[in-house]
PDB file of C-alpha atoms in Angstrom:
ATOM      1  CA  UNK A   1      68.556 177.269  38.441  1.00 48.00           C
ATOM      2  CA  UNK A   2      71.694 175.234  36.997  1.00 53.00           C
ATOM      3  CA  UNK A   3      74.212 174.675  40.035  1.00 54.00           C
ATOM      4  CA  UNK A   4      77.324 176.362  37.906  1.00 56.00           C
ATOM      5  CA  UNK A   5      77.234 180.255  39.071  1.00 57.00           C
ATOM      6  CA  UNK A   6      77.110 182.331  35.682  1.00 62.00           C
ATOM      7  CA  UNK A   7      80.889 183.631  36.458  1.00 77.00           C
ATOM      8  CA  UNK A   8      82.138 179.979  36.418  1.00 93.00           C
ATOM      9  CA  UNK A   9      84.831 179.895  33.447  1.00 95.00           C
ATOM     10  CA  UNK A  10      84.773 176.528  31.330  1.00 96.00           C
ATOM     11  CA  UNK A  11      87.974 175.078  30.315  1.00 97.00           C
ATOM     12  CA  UNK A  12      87.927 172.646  27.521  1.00 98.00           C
ATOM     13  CA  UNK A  13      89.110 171.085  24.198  1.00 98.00           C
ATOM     14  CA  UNK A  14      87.754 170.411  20.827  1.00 98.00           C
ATOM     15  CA  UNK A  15      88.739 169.033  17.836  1.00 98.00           C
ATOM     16  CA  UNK A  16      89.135 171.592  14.581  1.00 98.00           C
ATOM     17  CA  UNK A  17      90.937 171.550  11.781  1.00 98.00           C
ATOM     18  CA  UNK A  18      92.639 168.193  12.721  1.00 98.00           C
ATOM     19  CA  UNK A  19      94.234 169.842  15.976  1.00 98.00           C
ATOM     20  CA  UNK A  20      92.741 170.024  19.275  1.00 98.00           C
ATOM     21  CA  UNK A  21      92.396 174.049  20.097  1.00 98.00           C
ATOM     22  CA  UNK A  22      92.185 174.942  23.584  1.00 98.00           C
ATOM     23  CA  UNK A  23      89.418 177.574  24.446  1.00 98.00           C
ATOM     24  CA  UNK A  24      88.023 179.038  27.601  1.00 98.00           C
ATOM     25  CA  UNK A  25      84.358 180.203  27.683  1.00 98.00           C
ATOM     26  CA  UNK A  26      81.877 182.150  30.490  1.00 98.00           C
ATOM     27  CA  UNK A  27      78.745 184.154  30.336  1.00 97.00           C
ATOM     28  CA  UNK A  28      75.145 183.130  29.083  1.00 95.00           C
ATOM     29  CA  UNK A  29      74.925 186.782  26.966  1.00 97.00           C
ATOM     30  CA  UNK A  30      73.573 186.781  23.499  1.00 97.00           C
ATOM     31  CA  UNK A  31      76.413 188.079  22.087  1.00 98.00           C
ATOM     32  CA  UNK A  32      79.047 186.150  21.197  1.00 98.00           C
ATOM     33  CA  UNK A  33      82.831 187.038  21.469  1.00 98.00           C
ATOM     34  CA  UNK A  34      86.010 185.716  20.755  1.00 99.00           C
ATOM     35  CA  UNK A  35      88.891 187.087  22.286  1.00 98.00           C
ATOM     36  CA  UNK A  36      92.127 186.188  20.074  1.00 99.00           C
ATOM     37  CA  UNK A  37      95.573 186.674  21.880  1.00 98.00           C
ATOM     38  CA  UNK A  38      98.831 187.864  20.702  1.00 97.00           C
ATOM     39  CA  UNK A  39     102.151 186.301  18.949  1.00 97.00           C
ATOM     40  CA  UNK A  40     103.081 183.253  21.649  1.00 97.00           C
ATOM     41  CA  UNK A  41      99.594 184.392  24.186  1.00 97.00           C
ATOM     42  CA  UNK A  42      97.215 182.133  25.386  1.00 97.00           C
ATOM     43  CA  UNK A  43      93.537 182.930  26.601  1.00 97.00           C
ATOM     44  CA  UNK A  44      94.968 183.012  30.072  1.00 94.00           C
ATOM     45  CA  UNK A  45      97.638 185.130  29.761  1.00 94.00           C
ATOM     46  CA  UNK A  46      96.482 187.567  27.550  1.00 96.00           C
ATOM     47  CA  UNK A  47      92.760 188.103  28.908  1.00 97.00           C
ATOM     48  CA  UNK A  48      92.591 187.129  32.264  1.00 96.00           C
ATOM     49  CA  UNK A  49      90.560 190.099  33.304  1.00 96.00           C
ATOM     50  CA  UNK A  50      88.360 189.988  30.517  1.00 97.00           C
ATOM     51  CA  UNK A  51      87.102 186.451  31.483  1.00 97.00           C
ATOM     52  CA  UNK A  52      86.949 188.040  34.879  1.00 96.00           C
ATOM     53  CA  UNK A  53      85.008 191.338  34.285  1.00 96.00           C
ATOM     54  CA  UNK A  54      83.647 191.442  30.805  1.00 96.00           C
ATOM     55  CA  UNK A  55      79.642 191.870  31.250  1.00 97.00           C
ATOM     56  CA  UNK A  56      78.559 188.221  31.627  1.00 96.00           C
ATOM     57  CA  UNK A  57      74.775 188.975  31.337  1.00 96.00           C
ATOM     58  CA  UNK A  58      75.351 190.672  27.974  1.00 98.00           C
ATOM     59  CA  UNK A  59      78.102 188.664  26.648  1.00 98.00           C
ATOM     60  CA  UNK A  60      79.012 185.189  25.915  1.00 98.00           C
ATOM     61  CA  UNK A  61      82.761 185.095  26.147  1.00 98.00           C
ATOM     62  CA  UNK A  62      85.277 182.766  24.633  1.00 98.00           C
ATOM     63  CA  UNK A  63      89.210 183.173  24.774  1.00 98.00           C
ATOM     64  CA  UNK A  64      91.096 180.543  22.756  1.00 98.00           C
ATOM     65  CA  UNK A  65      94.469 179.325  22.324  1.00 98.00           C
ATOM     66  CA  UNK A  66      95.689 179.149  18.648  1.00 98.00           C
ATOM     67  CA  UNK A  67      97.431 175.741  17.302  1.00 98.00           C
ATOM     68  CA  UNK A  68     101.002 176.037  19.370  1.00 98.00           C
ATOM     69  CA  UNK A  69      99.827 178.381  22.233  1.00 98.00           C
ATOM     70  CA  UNK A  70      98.747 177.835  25.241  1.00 98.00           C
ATOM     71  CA  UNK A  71      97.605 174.279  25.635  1.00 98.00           C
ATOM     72  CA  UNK A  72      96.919 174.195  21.897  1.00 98.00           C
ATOM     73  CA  UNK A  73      99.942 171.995  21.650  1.00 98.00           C
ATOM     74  CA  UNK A  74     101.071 169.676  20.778  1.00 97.00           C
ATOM     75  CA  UNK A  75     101.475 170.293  17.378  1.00 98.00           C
ATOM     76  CA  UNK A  76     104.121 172.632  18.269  1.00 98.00           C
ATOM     77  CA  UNK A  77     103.568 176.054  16.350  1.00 98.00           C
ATOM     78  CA  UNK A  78     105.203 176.934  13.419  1.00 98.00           C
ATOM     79  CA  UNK A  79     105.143 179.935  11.038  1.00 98.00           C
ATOM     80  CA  UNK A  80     104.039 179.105   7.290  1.00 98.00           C
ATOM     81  CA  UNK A  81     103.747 181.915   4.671  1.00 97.00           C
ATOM     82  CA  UNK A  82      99.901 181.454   5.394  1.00 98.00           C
ATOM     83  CA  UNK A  83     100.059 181.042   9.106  1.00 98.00           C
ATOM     84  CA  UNK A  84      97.728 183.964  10.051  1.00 98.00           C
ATOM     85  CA  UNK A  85      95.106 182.679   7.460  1.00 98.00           C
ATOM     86  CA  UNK A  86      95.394 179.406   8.955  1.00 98.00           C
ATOM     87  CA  UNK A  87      94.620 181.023  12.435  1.00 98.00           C
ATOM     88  CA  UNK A  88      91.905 182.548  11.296  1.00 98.00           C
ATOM     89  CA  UNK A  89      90.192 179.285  10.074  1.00 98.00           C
ATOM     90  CA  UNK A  90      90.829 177.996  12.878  1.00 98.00           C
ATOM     91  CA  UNK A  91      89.062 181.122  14.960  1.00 98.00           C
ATOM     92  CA  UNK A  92      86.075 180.762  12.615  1.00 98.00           C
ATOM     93  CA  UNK A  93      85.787 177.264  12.943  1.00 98.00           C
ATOM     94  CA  UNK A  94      86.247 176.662  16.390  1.00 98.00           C
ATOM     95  CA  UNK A  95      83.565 179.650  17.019  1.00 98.00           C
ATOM     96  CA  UNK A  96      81.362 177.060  14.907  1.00 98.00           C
ATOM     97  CA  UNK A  97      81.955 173.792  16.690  1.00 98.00           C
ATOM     98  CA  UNK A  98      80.925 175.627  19.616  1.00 98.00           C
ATOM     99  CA  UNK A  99      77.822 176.610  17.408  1.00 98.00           C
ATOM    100  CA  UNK A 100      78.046 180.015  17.557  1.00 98.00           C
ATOM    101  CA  UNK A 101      76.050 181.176  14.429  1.00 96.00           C
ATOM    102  CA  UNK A 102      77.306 184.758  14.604  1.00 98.00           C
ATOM    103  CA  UNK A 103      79.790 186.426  16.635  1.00 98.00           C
ATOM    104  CA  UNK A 104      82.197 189.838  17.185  1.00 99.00           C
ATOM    105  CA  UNK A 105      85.877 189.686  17.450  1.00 99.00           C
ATOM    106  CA  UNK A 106      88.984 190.983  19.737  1.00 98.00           C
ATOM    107  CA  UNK A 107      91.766 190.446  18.366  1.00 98.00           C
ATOM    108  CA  UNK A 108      95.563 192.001  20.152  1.00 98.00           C
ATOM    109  CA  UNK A 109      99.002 192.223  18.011  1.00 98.00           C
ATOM    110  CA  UNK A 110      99.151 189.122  15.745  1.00 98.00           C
ATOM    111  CA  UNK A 111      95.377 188.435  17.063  1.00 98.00           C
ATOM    112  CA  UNK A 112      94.068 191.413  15.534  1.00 98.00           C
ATOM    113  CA  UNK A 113      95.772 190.239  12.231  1.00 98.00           C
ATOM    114  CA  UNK A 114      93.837 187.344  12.352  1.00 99.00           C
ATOM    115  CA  UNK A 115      90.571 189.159  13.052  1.00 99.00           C
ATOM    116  CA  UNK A 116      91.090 191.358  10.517  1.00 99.00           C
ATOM    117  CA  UNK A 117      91.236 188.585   7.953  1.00 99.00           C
ATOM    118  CA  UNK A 118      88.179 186.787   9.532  1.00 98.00           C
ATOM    119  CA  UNK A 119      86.641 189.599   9.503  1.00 98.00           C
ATOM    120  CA  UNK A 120      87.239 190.445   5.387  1.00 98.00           C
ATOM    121  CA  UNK A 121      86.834 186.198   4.498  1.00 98.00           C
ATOM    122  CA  UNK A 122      84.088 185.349   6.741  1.00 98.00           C
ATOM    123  CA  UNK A 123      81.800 188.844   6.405  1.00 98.00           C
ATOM    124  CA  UNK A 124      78.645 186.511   7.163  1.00 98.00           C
ATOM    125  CA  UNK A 125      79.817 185.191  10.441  1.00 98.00           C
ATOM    126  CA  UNK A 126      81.500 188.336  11.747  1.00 98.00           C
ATOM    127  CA  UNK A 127      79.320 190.670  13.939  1.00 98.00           C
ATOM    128  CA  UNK A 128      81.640 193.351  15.248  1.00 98.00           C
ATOM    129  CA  UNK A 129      85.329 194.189  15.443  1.00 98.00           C
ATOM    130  CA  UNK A 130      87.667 195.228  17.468  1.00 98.00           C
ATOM    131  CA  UNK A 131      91.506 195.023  16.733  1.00 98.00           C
ATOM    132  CA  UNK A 132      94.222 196.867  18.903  1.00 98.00           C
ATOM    133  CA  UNK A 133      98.135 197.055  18.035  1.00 98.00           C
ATOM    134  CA  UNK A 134      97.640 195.347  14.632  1.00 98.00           C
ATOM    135  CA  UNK A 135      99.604 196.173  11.515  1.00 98.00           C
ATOM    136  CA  UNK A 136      98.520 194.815   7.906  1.00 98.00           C
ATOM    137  CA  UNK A 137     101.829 194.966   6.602  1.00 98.00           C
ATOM    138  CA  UNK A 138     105.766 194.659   7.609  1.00 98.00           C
ATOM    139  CA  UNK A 139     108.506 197.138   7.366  1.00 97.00           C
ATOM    140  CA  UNK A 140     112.124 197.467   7.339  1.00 97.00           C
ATOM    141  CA  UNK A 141     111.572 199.347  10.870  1.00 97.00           C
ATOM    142  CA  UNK A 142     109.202 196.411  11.853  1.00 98.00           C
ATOM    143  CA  UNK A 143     111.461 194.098  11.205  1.00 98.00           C
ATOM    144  CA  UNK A 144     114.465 196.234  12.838  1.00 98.00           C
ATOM    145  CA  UNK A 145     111.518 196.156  15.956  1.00 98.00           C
ATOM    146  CA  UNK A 146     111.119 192.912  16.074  1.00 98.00           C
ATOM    147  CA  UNK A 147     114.761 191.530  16.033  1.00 98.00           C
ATOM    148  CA  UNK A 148     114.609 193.705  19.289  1.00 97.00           C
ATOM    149  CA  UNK A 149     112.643 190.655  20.978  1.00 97.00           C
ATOM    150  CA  UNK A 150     113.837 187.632  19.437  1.00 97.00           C
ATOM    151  CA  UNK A 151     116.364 186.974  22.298  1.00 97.00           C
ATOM    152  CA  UNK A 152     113.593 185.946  25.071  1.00 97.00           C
ATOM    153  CA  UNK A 153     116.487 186.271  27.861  1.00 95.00           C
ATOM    154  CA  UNK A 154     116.326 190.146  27.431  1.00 95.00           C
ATOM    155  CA  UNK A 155     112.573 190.709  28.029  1.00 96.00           C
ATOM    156  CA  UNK A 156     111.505 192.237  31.048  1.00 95.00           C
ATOM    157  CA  UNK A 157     111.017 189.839  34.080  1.00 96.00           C
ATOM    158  CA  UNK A 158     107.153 190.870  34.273  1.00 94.00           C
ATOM    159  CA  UNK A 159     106.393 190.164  30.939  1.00 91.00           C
ATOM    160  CA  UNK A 160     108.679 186.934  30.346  1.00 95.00           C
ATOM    161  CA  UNK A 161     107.529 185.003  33.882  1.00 95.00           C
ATOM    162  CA  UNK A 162     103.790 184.001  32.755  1.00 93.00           C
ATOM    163  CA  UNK A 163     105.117 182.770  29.500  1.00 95.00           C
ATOM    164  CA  UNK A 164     108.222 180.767  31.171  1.00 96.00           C
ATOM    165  CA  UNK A 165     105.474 179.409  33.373  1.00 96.00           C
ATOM    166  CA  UNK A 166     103.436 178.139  30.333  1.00 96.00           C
ATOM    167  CA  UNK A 167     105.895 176.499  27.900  1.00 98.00           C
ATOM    168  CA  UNK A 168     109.166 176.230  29.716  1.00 97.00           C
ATOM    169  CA  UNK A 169     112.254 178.339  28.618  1.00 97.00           C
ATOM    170  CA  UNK A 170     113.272 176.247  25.580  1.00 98.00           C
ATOM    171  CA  UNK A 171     109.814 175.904  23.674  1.00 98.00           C
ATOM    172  CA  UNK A 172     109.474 179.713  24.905  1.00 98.00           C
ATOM    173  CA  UNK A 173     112.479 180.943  23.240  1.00 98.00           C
ATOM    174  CA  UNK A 174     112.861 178.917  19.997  1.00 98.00           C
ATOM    175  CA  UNK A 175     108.522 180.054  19.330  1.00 98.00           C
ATOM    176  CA  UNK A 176     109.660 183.467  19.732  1.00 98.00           C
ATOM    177  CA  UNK A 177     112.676 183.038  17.656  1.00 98.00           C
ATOM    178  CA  UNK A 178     110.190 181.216  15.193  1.00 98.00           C
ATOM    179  CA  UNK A 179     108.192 184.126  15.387  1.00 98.00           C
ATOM    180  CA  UNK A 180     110.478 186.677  14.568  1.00 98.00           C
ATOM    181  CA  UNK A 181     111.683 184.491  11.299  1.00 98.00           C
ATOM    182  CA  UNK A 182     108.183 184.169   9.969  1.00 98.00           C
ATOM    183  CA  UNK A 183     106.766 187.733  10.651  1.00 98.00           C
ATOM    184  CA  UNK A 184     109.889 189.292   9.287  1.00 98.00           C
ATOM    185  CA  UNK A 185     109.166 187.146   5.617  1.00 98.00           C
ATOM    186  CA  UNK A 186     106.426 189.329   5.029  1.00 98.00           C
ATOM    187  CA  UNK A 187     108.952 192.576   4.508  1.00 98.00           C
ATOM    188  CA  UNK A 188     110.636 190.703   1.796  1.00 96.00           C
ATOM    189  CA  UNK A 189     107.743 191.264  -0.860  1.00 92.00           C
ATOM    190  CA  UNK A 190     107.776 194.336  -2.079  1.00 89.00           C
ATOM    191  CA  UNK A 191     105.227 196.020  -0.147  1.00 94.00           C
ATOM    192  CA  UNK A 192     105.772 194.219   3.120  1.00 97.00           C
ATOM    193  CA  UNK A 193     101.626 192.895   2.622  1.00 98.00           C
ATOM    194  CA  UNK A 194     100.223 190.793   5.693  1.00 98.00           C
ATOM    195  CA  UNK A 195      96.347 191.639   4.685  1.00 98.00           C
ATOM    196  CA  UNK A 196      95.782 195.127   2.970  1.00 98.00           C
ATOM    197  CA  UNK A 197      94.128 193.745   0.002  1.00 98.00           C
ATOM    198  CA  UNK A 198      91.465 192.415   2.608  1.00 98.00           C
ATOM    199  CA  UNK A 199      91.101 194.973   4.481  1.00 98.00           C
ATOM    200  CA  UNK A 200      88.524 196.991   2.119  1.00 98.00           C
ATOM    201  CA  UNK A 201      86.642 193.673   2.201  1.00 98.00           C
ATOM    202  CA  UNK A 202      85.744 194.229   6.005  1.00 98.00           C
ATOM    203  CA  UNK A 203      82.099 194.968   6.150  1.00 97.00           C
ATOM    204  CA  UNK A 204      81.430 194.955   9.527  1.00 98.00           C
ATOM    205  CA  UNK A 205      81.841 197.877  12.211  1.00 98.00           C
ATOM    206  CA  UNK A 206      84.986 197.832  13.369  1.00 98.00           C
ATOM    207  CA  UNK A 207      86.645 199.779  16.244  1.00 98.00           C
ATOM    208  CA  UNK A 208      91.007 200.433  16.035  1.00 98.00           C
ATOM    209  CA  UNK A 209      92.464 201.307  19.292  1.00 98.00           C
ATOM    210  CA  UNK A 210      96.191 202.486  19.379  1.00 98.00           C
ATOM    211  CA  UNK A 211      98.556 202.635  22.165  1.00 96.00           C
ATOM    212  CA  UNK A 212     100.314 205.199  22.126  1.00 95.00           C
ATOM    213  CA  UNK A 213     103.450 203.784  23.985  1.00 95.00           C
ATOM    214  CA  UNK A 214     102.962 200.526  21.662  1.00 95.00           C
ATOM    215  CA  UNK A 215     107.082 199.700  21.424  1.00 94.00           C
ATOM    216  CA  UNK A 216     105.962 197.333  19.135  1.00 96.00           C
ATOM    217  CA  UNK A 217     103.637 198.743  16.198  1.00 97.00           C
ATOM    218  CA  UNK A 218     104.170 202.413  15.474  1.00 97.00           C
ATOM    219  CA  UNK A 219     101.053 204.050  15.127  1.00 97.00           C
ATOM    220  CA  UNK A 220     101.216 204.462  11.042  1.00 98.00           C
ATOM    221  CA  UNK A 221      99.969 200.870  11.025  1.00 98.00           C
ATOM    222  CA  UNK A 222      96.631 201.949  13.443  1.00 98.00           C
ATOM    223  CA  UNK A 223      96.203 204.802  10.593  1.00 98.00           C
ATOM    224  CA  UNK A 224      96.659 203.115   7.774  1.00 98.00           C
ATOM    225  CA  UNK A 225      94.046 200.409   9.047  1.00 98.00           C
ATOM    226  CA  UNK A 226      91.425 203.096   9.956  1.00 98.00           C
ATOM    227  CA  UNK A 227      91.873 204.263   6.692  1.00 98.00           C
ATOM    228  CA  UNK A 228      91.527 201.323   4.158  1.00 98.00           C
ATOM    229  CA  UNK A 229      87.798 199.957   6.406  1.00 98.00           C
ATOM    230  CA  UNK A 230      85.415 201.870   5.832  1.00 97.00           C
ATOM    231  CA  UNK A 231      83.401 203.280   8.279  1.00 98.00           C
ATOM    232  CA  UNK A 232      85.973 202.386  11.012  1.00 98.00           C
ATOM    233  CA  UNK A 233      86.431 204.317  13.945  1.00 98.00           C
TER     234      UNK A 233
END
């Protein structure tokens, strides 16, 4: 028997995409997951108990930190027109270095965006999916929303310490600022579009989950996602 208990979780690098992504793995299951975190998360921050407690005999678990995140940096992240396509080449990719041949997705806020397009550009590689507090598009409300975060200083002490911890106030505060900027673009074309056109392209079964308390996404976006994949639940 190898001398690394089966709950041991792996911490490494590897080179995709010319930037080295960050990604921690555990479990020996045959089914292959990647866990994609939200706008400015990390693997740790964002799924800590899911690298914990996620069924390690059944699954084969891999959290990563997109380019900017985490310890995905440098390069520091920025926030091109195409950034969530670019994330999720780099998702796909990186699930391929690791030679995963096929694998299931679960992807929160920004990383169910990038799921979902994975998910509708990659339909061969893409097992299962599972996407909660998503949206596909941006609204004048969204955008109203998200201007309600962009100073860092007022976030709640329980939600701003882990990210303080990680990147320091300043990298912390301009990302988010960053962030704000680049999501808000989207409402500026006419229809606010992120990824609807792809989202009838999603093949695979997939699996929305809402909160209802999300101050973040109203639920419309959850609905409207449900409704455009078929066969979702």
């Amino acid at each position: 028997p190898s001398s690394i208990p089966s709950t041991s979780i792996t911490s490494a690098k590897i080179h995709v995409n010319g930037v080295h992504l960050h990604y921690q793995q555990t479990g020996e299951g045959s089914h292959a997951v990647l866990l994609l975190p939200g706008m400015l998360g990390s693997g740790q921050t964002d799924f800590g108990p899911q690298l914990k407690s996620m069924n390690k005999q059944l699954f084969t678990i891999v959290a990563w930190d997109p380019r900017g995140y985490g310890k995905s940096i440098p390069p520091a992240r920025d926030f091109p027109p195409d950034f969530f396509e670019r994330d999720a080449k780099d998702a796909v990719d990186l699930m391929q270095a690791l030679k995963f041949k096929k694998f299931s997705l679960l992807g929160w806020s920004d990383g169910g965006i990038t799921a979902l397009i994975a998910a509708a550009k990659y339909p061969a590689l893409i097992h299962k999916l599972v996407v909660w507090g998503a949206n596909a598009s941006v609204t004048q409300e969204d955008v109203r929303i998200y201007n309600g975060i962009r100073d860092v200083s007022k976030w709640s002490e329980k939600v701003k310490k882990p990210l303080e911890e990680m990147y320091g106030h300043k990298y912390f505060a301009k990302t988010c600022e960053a962030w704000v900027d680049g999501i808000s673009r989207f409402a500026e074309k006419s229809d606010g579009n992120i990824c609807q056109q792809l989202l009838p392209d999603i093949k695979c079964p997939t699996f929305i989950i809402h909160g209802e308390k999300d101050p973040l996404v109203p639920q419309a976006h959850a609905e409207y996602i449900h409704k455009q994949i078929k066969g979702s639940r």
